[in-house]
Short mmCIF file of C-alpha atoms (C1' of nucleotides) in Angstrom, two decimals:
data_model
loop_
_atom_site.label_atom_id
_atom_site.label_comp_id
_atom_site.label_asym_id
_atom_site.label_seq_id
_atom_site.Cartn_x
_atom_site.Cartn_y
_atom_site.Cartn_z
CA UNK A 1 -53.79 -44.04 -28.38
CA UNK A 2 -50.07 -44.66 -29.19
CA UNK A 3 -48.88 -46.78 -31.54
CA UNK A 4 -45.52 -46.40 -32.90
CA UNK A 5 -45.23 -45.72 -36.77
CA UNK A 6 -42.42 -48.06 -37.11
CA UNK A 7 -44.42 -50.46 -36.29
CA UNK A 8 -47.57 -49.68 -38.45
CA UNK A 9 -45.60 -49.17 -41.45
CA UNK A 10 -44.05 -52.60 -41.49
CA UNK A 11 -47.68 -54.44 -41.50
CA UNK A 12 -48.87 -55.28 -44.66
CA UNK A 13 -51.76 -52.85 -44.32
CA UNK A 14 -49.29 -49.94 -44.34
CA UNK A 15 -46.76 -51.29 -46.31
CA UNK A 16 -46.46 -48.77 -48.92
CA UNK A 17 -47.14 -46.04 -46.77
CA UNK A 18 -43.95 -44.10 -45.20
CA UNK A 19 -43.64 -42.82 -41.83
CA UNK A 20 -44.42 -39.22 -42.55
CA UNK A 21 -47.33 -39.92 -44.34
CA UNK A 22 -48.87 -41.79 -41.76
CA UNK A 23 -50.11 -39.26 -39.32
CA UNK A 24 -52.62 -38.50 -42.01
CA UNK A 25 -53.38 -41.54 -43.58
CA UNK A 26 -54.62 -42.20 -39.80
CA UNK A 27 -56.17 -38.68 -39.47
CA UNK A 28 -58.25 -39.80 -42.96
CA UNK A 29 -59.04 -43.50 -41.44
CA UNK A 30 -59.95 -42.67 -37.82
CA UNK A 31 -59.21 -46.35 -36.60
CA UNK A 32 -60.86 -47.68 -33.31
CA UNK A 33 -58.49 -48.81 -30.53
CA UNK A 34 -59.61 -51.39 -28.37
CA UNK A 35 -57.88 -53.81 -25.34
CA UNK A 36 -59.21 -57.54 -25.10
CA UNK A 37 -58.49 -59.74 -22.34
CA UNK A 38 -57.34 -63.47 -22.80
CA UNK A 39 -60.32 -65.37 -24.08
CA UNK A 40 -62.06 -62.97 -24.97
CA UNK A 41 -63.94 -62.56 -28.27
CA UNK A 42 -63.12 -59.91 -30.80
CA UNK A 43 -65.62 -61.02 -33.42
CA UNK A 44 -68.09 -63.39 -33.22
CA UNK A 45 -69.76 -65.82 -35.31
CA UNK A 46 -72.98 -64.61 -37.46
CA UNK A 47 -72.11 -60.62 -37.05
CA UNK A 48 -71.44 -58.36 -39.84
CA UNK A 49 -68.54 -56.86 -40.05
CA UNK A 50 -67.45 -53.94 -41.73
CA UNK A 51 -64.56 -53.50 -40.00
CA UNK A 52 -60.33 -54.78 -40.97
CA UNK A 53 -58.94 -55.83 -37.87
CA UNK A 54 -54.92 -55.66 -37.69
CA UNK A 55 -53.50 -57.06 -34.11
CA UNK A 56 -51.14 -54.82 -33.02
CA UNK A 57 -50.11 -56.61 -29.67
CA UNK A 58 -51.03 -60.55 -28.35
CA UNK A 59 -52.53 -62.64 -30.47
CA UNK A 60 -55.89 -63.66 -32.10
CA UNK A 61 -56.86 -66.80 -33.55
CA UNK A 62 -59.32 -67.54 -35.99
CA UNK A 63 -61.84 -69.80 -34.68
CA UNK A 64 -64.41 -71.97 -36.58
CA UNK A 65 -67.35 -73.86 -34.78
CA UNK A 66 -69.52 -76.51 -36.51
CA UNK A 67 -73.11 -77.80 -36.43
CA UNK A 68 -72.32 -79.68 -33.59
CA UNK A 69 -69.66 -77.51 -32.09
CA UNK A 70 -66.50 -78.52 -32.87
CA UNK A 71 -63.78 -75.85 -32.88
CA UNK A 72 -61.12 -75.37 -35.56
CA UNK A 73 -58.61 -72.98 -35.62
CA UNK A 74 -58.40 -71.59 -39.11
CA UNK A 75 -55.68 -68.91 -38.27
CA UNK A 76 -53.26 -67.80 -35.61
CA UNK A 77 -53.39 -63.58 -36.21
CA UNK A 78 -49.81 -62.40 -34.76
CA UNK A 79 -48.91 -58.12 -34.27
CA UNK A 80 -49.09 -56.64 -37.78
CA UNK A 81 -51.09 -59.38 -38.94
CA UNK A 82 -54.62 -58.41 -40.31
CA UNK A 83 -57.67 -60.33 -40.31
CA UNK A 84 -61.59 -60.31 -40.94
CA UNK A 85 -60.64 -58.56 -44.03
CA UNK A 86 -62.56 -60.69 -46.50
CA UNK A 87 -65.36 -60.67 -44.24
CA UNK A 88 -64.96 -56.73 -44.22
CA UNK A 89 -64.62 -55.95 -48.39
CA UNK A 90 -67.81 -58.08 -48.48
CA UNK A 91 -71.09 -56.06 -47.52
CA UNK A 92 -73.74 -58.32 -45.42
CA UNK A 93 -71.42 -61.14 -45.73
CA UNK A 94 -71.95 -62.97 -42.14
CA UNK A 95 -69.09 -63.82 -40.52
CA UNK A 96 -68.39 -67.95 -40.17
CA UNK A 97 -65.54 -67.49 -37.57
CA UNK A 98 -64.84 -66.15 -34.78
CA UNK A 99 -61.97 -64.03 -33.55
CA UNK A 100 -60.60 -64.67 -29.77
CA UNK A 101 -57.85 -62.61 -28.23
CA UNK A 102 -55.11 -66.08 -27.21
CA UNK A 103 -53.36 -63.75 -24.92
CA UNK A 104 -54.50 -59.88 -23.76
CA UNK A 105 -54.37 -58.07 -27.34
CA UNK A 106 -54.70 -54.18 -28.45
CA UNK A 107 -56.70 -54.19 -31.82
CA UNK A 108 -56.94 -51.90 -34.51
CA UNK A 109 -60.16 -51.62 -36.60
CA UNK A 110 -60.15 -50.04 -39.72
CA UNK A 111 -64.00 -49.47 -41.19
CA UNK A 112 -63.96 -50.22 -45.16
CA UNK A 113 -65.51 -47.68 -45.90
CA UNK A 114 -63.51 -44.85 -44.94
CA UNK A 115 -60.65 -47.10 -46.69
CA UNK A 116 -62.31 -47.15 -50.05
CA UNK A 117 -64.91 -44.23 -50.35
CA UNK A 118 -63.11 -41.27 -49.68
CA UNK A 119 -60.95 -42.33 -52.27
CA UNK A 120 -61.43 -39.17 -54.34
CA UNK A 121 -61.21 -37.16 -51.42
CA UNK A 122 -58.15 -34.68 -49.75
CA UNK A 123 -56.28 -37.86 -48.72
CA UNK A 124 -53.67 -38.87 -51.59
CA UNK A 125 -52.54 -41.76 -49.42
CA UNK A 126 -55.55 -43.73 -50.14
CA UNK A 127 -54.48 -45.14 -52.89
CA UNK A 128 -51.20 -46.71 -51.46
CA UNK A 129 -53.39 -48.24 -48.91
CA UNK A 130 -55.99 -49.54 -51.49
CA UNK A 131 -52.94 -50.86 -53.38
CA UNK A 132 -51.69 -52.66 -50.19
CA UNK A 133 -55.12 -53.90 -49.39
CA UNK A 134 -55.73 -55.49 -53.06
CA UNK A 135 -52.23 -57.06 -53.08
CA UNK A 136 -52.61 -58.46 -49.79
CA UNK A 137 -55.54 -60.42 -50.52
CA UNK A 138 -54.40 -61.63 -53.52
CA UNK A 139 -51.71 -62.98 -51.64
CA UNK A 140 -53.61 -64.53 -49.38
CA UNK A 141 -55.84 -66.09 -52.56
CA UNK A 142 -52.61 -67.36 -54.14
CA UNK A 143 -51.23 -68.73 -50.71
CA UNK A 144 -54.78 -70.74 -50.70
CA UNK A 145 -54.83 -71.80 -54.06
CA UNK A 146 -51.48 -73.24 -54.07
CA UNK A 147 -52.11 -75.30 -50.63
CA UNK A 148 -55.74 -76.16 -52.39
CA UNK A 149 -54.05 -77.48 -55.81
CA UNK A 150 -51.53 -79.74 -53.62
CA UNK A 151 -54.27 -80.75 -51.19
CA UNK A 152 -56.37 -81.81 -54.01
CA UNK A 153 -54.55 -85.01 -54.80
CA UNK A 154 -55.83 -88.01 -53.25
CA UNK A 155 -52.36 -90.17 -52.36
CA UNK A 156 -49.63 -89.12 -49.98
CA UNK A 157 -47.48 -88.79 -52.26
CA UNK A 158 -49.16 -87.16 -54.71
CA UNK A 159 -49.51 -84.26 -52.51
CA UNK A 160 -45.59 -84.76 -52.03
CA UNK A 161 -44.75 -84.60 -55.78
CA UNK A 162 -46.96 -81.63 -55.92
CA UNK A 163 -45.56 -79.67 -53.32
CA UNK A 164 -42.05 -80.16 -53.67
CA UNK A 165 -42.55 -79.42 -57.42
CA UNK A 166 -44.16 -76.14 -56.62
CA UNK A 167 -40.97 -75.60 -54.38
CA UNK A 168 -38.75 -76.50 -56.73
CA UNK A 169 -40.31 -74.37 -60.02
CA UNK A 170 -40.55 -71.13 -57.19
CA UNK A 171 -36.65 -71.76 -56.58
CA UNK A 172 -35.86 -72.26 -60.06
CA UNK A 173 -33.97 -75.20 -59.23
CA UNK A 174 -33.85 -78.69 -58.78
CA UNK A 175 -32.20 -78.21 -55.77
CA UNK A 176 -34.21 -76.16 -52.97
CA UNK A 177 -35.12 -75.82 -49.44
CA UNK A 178 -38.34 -75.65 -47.64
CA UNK A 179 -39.71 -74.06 -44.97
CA UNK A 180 -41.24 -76.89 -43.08
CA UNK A 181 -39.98 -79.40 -40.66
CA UNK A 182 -42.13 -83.32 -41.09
CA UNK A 183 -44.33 -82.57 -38.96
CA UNK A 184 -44.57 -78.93 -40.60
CA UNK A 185 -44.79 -80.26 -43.49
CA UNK A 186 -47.36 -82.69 -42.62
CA UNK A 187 -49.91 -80.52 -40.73
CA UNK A 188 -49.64 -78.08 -44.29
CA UNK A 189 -50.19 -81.34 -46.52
CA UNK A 190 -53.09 -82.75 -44.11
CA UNK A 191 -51.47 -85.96 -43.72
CA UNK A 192 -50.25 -88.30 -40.99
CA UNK A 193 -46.27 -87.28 -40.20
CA UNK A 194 -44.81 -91.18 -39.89
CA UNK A 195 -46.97 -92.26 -43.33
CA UNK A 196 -45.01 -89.34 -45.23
CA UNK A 197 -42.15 -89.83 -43.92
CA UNK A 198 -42.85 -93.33 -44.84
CA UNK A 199 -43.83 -92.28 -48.22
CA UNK A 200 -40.68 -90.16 -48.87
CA UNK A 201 -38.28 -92.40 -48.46
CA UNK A 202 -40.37 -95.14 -50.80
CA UNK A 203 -39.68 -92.29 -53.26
CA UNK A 204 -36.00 -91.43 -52.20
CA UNK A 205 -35.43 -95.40 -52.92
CA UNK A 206 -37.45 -95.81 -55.94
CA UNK A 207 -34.75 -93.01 -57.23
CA UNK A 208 -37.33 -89.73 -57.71
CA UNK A 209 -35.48 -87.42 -55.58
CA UNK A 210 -33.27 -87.12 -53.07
CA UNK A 211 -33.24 -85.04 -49.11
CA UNK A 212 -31.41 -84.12 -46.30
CA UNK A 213 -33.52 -82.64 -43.99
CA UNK A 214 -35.35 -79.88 -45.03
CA UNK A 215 -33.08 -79.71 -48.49
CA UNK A 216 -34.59 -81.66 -51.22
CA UNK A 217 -33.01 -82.19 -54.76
CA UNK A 218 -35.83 -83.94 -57.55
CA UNK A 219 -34.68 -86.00 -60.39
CA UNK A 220 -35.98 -85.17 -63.70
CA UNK A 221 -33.47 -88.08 -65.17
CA UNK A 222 -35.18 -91.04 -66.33
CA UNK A 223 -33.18 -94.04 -64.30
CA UNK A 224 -32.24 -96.77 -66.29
CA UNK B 1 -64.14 -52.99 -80.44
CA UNK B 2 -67.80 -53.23 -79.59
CA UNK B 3 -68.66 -54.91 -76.45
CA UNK B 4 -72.38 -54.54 -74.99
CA UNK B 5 -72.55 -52.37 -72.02
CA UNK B 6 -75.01 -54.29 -70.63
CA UNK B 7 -73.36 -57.41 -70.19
CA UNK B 8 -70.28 -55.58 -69.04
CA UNK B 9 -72.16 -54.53 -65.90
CA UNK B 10 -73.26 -57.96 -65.13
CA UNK B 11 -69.93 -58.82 -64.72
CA UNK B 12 -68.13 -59.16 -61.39
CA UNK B 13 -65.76 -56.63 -62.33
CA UNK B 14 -68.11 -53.62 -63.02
CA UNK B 15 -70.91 -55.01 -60.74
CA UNK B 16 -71.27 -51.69 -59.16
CA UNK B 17 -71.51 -49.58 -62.32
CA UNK B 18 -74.03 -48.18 -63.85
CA UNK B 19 -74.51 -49.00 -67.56
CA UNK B 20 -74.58 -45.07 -68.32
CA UNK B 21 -71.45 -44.69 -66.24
CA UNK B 22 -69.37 -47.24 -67.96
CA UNK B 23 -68.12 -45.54 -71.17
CA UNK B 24 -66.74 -42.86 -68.90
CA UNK B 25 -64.75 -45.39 -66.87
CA UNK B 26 -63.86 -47.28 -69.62
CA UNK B 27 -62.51 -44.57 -71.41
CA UNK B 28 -60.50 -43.99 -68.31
CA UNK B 29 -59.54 -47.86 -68.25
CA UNK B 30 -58.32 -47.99 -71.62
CA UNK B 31 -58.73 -51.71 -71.98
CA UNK B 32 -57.32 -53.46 -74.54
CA UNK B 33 -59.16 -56.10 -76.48
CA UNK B 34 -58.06 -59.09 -77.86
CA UNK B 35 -59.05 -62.41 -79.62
CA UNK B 36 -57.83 -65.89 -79.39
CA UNK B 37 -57.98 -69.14 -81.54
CA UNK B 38 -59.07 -72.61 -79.86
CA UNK B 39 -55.77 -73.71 -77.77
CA UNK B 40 -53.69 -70.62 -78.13
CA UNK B 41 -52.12 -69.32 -75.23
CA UNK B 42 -53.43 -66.28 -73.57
CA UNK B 43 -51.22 -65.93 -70.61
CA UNK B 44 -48.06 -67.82 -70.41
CA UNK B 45 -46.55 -69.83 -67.02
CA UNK B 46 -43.37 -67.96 -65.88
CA UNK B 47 -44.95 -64.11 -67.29
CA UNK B 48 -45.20 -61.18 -64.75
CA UNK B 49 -48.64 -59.91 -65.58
CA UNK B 50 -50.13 -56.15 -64.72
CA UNK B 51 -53.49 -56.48 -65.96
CA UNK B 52 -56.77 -58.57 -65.46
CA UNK B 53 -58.48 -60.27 -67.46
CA UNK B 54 -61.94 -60.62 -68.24
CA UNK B 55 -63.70 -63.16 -71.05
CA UNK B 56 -66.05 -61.55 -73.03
CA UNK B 57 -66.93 -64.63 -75.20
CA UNK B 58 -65.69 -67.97 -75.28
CA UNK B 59 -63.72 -70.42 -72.36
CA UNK B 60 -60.66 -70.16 -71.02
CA UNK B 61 -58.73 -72.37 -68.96
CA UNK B 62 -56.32 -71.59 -65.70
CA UNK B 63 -54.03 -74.56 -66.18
CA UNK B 64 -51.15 -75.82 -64.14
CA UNK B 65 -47.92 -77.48 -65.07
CA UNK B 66 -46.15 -79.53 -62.43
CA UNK B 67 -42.29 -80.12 -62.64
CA UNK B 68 -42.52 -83.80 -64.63
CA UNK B 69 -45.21 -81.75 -66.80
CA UNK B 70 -48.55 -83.61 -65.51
CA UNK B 71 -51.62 -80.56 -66.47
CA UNK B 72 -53.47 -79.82 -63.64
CA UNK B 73 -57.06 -78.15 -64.77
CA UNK B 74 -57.25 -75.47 -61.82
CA UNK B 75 -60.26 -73.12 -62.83
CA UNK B 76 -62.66 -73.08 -65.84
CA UNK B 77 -63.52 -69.10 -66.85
CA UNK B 78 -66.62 -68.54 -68.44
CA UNK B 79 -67.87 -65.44 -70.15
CA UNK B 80 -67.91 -62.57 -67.52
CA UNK B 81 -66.02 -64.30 -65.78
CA UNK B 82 -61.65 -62.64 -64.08
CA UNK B 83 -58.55 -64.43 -64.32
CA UNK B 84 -55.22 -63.56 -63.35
CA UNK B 85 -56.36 -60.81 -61.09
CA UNK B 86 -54.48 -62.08 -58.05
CA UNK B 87 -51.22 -61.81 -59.85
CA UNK B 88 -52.51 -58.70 -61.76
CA UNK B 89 -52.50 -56.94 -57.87
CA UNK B 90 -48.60 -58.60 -57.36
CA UNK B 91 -46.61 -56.75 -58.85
CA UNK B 92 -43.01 -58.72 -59.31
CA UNK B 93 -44.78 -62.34 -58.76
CA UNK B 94 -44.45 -64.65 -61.60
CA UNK B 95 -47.55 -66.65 -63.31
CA UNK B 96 -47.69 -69.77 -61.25
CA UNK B 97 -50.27 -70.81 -64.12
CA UNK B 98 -50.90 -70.77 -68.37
CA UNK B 99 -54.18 -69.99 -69.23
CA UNK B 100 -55.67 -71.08 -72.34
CA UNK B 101 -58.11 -70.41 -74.95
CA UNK B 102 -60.73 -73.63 -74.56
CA UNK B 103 -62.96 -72.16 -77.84
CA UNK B 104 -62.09 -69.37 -80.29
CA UNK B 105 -62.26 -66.49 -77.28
CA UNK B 106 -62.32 -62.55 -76.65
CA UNK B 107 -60.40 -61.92 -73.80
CA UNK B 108 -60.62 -57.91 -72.40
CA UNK B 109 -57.26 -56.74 -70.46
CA UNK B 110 -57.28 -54.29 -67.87
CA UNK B 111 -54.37 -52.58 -66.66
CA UNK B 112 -53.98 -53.26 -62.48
CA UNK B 113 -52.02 -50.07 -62.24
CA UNK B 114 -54.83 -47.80 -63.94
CA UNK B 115 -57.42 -49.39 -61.94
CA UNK B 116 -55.73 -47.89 -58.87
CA UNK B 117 -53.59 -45.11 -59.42
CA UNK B 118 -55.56 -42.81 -60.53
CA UNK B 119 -57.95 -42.58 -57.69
CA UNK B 120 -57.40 -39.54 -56.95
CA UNK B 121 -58.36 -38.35 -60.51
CA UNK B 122 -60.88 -37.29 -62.88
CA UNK B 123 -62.85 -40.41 -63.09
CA UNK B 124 -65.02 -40.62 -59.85
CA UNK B 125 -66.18 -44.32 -60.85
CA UNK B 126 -62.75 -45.37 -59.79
CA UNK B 127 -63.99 -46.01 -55.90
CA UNK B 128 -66.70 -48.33 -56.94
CA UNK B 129 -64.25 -50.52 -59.33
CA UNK B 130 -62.05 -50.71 -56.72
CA UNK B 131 -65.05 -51.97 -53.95
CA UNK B 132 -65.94 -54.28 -56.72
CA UNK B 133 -62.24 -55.59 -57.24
CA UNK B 134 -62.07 -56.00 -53.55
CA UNK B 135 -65.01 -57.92 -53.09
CA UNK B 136 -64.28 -60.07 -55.76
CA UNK B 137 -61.05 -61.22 -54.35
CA UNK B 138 -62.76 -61.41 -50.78
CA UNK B 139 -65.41 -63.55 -52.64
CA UNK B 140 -62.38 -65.56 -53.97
CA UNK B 141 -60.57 -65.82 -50.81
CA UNK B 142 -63.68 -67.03 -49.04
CA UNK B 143 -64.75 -69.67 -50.87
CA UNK B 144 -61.36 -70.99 -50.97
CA UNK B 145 -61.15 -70.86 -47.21
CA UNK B 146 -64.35 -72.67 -46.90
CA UNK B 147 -63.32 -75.42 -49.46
CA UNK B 148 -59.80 -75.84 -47.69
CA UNK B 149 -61.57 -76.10 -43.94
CA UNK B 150 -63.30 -79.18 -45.67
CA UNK B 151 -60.68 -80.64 -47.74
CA UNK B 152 -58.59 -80.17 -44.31
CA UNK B 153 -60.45 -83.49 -42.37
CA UNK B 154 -59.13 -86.54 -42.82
CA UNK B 155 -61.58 -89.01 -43.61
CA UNK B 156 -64.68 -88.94 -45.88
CA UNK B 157 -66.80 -88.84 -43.29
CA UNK B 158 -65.64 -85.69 -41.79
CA UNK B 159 -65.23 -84.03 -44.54
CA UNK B 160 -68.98 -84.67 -45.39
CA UNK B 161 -69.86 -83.44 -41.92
CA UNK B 162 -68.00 -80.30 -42.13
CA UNK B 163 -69.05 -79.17 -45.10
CA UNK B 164 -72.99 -80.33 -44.36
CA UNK B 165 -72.82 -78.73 -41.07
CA UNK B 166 -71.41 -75.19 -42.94
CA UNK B 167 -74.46 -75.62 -45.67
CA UNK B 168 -76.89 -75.93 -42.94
CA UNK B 169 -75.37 -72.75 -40.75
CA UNK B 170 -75.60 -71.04 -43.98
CA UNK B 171 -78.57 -71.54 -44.50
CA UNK B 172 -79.65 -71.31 -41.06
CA UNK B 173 -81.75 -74.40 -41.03
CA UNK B 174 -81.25 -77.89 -40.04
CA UNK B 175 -83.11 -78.61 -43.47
CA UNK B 176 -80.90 -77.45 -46.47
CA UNK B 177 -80.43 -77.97 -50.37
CA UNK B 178 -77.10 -78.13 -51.86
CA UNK B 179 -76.08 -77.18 -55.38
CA UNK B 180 -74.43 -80.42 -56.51
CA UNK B 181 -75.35 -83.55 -57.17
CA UNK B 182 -72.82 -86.90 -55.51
CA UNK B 183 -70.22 -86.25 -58.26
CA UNK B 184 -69.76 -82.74 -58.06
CA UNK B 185 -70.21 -83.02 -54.55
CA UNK B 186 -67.34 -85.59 -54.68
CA UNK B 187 -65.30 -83.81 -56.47
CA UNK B 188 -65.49 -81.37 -54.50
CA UNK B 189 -64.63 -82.48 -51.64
CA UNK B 190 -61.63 -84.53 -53.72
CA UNK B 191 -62.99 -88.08 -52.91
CA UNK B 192 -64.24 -91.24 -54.59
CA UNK B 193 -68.09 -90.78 -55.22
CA UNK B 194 -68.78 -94.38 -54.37
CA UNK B 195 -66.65 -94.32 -51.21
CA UNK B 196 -68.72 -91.14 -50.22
CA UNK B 197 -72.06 -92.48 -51.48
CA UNK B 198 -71.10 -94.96 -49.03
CA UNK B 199 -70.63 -93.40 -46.71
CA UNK B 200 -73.60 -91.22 -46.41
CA UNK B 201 -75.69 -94.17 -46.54
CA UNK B 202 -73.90 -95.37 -43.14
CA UNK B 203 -74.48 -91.42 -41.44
CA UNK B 204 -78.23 -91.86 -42.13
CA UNK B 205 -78.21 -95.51 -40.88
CA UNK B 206 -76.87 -94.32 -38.18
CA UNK B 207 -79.41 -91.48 -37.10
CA UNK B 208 -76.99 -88.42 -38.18
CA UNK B 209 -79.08 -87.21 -40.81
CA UNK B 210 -81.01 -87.68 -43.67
CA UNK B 211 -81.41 -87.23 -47.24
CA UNK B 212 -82.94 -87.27 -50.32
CA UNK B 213 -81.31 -86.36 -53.33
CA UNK B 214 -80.03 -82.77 -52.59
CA UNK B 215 -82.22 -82.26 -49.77
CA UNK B 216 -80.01 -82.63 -46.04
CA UNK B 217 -80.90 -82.71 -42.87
CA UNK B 218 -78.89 -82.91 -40.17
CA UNK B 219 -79.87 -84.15 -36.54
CA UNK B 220 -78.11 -82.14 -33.64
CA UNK B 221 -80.47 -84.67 -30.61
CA UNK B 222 -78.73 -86.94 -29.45
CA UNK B 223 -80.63 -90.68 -30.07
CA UNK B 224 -81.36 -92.71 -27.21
"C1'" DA C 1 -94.16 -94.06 -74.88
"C1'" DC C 2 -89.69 -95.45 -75.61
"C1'" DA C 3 -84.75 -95.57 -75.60
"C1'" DA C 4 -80.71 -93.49 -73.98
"C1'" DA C 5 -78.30 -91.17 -70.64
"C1'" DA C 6 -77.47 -89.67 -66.09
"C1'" DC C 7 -77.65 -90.51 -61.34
"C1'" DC C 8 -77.35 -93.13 -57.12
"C1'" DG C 9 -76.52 -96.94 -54.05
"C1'" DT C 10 -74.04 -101.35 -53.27
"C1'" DT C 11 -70.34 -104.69 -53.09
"C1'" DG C 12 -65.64 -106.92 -53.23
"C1'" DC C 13 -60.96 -106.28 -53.29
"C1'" DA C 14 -56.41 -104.27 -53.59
"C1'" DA C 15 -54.00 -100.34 -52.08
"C1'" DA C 16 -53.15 -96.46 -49.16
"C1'" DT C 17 -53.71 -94.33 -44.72
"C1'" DA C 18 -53.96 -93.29 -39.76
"C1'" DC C 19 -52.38 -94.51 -35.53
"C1'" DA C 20 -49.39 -96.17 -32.07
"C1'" DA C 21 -45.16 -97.42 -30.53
"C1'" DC C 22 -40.40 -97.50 -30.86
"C1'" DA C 23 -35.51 -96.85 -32.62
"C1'" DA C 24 -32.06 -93.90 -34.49
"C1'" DA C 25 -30.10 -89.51 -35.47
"C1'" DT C 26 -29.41 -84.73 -34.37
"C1'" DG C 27 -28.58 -80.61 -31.77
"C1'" DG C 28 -28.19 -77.89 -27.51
"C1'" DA C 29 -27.44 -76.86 -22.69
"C1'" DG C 30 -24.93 -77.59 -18.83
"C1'" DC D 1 -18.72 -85.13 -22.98
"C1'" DT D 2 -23.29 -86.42 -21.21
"C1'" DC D 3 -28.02 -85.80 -20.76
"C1'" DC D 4 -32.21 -84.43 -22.68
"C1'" DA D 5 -35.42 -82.85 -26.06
"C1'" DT D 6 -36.51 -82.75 -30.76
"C1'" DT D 7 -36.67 -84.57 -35.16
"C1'" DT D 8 -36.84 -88.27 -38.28
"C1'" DG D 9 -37.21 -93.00 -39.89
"C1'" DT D 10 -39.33 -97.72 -39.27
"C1'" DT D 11 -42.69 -101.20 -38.52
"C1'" DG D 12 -47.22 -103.56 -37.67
"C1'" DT D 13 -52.15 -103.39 -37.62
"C1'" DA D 14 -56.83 -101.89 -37.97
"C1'" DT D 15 -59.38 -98.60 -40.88
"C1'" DT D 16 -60.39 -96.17 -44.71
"C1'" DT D 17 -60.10 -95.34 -49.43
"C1'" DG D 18 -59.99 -95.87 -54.46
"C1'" DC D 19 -61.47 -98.45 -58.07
"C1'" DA D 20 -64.22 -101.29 -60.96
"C1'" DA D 21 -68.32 -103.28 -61.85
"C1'" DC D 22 -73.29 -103.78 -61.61
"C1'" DG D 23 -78.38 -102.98 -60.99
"C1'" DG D 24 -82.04 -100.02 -60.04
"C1'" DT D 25 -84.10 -95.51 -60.53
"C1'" DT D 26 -84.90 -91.03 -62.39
"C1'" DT D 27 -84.45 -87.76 -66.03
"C1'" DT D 28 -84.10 -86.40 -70.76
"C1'" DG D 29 -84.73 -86.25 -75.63
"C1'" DT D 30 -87.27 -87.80 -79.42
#
DNA sequence: ACAAAACCGTTGCAAATACAACAAATGGAG
DNA sequence: CTCCATTTGTTGTATTTGCAACGGTTTTGT
């Protein structure tokens, strides 16, 4: 099946591989290929999967159903970006999601195994890949962790203070910019939009920082 | 420095090593050891760090220092227990975190480049550290997902139901235990143990489930 | 068996939040 | 420039939460 290198090699799977090594990296990993049609499922719920899946067209999102059947998307899996991979490093691990193609999707599946075991084998790419694999769940665990620490804090704007001074210490200034629209920003902090924006401007009038849109400057000054 | 083999290979770390391989891989490893008073500093916020560590004896603390300098306690490493191995895997990202020495501690550092680059050499036991690594962070990355779906809902209630209904998939039974008692679950769920004693008391008044002590069950029929 | 500690449910109240609805500001497209 | 859509700020109200305090029950140590 065709997929173009330039492509590959810009997903975080294949990161640290370069174009010419990738014929063989590929010849050593023997992906699957497979087509899905809108709706329908890639993974489901309960199987085991030993298999990284990395969307290389449409789009998958990660769905979550509860005891009594209420869905919750968990992630929204666009080309290059790879999924079921904890699910996949983790032998007999069920999975508790399930993966549905949004739109018609090609998928590449990448068994584990043949990413980790043949490790001392011919193929010297292996251990780029393993690199890639390692530093792109860690990334993932730090991503969570920091969204966890701010999501911890019971109050509005506690989770504000805590997220814009995570912002602020990764900029290295007082002064920084975020990503987020409100209603971004909201959605990430798991509160209500209108209360935030409530609650930031309590803040922005009690003197603890200042914004313009999405640029925020915090005061470390203490107002007389 | 003399570290029992055997509770090295209970540890996540070299879970899928054999006690008579271990010497070999550690002598490939080249860890370095080292030992910390009560309070001392083992890994400072701002550092870029290359190894992992593991605690062979004592407590250390993953601690988090906001922008007006309010300590955040973010995870509590006991002995056998990683830290630091999702920045360990990043190369160029700065410690988000301190960690601390809680009690006088021994603290055994692992190089993250020797633990992958030389895959391809020598020491065959290589592939299995690297599964274990892997599943470890998986583990990690899991757990945190699982936590964050929870912590995600915006009311007690939900956030009891979601994480009740994800105890009773995994266990696959309508009837489940779970390991904490109403604090820990509280705190777990980051809400006020009353409010959440509360308002269990008002889900088994109403017919959702019961309990007693740890023991759950939910009710999927719908009461007439 | 006894005392102390830990655990759990309950209640009242002040504070914070979600929700809805609307006004003001901003930015593009025509 | 005007119209329209998006974003942001504002306000009021019903709910929910955090907090503090208390009593009853179970568990633990001695």
């Amino acid at each position: 099946m065709q997929v173009p290198l330039s492509f590959l090699k810009k997903t975080s799977l294949f990161r640290g591989t370069t174009e010419e090594e990738l014929p063989t990296l590929l010849d050593c990993l023997k992906p699957s290929y497979r087509d899905f049609a809108k709706g329908e499922i890639i993974l489901r719920q309960g199987e085991d999967v030993s298999a990284v899946g990395l969307v290389l067209s449409g789009r998958a999102q990660v769905i979550e159903e509860d005891f009594w059947g209420n869905r919750n998307i968990l992630a929204d899996a666009m080309p290059g970006d790879l999924f079921a991979e904890s699910y996949a490093f983790l032998p007999g691990e069920l999975l508790r999601v399930s993966v549905v193609a949004e739109e018609p999707s090609r998928i590449m599946l990448v068994d584990s195994r043949r990413m980790l075991e043949i490790c001392s084998s011919a193929c010297r790419f292996h251990t780029r890949l393993v690199q890639d694999v390692l530093a792109e769940s860690a990334r993932k665990n730090l991503a969570l962790t920091r969204k966890l620490s701010h999501m911890s804090k019971r109050t509005t704007r506690e989770k504000l203070l805590s997220y814009l001074s995570g912002q602020s210490l990764a900029a290295g200034s007082e002064t920084f910019e975020i990503p987020f629209n409100r209603q971004q920003l909201a959605d990430y902090l798991c509160v209500d939009r209108s209360a935030m924006s409530n609650e930031l401007c309590k803040m922005r009038d009690e003197g603890l920082l200042s914004f313009d849109r999405s640029n925020f400057h915090l005061k470390s000054e203490i107002e007389v």
